[in-house]
Short mmCIF file of C-alpha atoms and ligand atoms in Angstrom, two decimals:
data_model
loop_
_atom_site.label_atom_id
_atom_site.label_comp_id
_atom_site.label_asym_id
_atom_site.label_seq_id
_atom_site.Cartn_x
_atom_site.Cartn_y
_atom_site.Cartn_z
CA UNK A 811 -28.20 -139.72 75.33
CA UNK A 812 -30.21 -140.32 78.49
CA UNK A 813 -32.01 -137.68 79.83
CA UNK A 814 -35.67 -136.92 81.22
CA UNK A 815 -38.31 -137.91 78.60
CA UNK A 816 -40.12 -134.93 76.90
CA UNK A 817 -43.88 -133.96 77.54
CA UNK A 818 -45.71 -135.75 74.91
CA UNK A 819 -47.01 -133.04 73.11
CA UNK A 820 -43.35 -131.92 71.89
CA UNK A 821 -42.67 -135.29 71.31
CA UNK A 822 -45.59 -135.30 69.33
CA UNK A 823 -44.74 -132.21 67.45
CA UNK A 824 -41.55 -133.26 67.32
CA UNK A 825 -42.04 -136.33 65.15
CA UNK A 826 -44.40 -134.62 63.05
CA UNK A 827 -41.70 -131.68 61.98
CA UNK A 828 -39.58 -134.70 61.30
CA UNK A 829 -42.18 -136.09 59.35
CA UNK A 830 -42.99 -133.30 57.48
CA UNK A 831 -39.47 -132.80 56.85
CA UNK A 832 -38.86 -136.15 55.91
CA UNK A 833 -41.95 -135.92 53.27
CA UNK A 834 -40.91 -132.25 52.28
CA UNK A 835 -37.23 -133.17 51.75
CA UNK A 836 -37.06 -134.68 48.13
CA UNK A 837 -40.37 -133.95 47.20
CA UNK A 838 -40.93 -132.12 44.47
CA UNK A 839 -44.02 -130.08 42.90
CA UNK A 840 -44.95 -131.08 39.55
CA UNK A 841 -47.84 -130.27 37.72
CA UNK A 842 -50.06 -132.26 35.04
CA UNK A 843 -49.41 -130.46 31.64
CA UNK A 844 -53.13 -131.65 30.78
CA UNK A 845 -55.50 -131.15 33.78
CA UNK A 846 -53.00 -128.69 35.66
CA UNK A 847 -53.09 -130.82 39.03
CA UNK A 848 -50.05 -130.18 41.18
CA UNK A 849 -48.19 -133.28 42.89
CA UNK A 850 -45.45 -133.89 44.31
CA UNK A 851 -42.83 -136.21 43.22
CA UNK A 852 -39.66 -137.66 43.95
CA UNK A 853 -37.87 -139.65 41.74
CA UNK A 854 -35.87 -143.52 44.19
CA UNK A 855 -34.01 -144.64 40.68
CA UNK A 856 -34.54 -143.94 37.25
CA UNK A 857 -37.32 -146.84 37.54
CA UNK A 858 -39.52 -145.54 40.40
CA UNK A 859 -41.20 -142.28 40.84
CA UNK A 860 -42.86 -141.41 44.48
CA UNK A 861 -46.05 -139.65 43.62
CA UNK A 862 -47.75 -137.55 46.25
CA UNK A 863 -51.10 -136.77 45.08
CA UNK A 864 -52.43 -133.56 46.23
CA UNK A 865 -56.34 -133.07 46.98
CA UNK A 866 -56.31 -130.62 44.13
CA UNK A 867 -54.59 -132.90 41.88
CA UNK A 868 -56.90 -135.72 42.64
CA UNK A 869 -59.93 -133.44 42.23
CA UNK A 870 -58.45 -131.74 38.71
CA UNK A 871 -57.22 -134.95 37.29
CA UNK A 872 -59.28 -137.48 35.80
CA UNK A 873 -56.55 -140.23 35.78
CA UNK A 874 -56.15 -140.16 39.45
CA UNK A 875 -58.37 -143.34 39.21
CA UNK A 876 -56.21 -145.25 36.50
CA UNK A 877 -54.03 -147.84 38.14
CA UNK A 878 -50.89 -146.42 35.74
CA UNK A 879 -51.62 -143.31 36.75
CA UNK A 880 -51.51 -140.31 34.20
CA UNK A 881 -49.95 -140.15 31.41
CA UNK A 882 -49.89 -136.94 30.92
CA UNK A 883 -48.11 -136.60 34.59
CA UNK A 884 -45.78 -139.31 33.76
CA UNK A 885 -44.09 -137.42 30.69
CA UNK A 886 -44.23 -134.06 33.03
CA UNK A 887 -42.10 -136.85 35.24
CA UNK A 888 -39.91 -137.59 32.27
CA UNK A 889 -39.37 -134.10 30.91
CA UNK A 890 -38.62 -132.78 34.44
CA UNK A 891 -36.34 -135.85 34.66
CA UNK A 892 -34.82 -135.03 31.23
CA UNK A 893 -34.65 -131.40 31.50
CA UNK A 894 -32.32 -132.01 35.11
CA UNK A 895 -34.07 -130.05 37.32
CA UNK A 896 -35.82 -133.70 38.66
CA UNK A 897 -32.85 -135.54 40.09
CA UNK A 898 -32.21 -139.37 39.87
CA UNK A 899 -30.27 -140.93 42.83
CA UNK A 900 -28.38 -143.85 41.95
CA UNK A 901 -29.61 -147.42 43.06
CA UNK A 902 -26.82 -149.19 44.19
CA UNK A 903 -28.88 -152.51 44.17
CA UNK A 904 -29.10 -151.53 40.37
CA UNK A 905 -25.60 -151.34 39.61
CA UNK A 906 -24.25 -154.13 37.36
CA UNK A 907 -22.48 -157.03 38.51
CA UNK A 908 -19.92 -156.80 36.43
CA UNK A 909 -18.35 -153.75 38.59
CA UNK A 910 -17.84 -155.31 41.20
CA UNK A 911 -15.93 -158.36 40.10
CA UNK A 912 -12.34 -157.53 41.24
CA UNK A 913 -9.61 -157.03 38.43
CA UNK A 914 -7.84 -160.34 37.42
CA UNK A 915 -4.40 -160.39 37.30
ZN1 ZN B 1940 -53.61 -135.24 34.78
#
């Protein structure tokens, strides 16, 4: 892939719609059953949630400031996680030992 380098604008642009993409892809919009704040979330393993706060979130929500967060978002994480529509990639650095010990005999 050689080739003349773009202008730097599109590059510019370019890495941004990648970005955004990037961000966009996965993400999805939850909202706080209490204060009604929309985020947006994405679930790495069943362990850890990516939480994108929102301005209006963070203005609506008075937990934004809690260092666990919300609860009230985190079981809107766990019903949407329950309910399917929130999905849970697998963690293959989670998977057990014990599958990958080869058959004996
Ligand atoms: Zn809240």
């Amino acid at each position: 892939m050689t080739g003349p380098a773009g202008r730097p604008e599109e590059l510019a642009a370019a890495t941004m719609a990648d970005r955004r993409a990037q961000l966009e892809d996965g993400l999805s919009e939850l909202d706080c059953g209490h204060c009604g704040g929309v985020v947006r979330v994405k679930k790495n393993s069943l362990a850890h949630t990516s939480i994108q706060w929102t301005a209006d979130a963070v203005r609506r929500c008075p937990a934004y400031a809690i260092r666990d967060g919300c609860p009230h978002l985190r079981r809107s994480v766990d019903s949407a996680v329950a309910d399917g529509w929130l999905e849970v990639p697998e963690d293959p650095l989670e998977i057990p030992r014990g599958r990958l010990v080869h058959p004996s005999g």
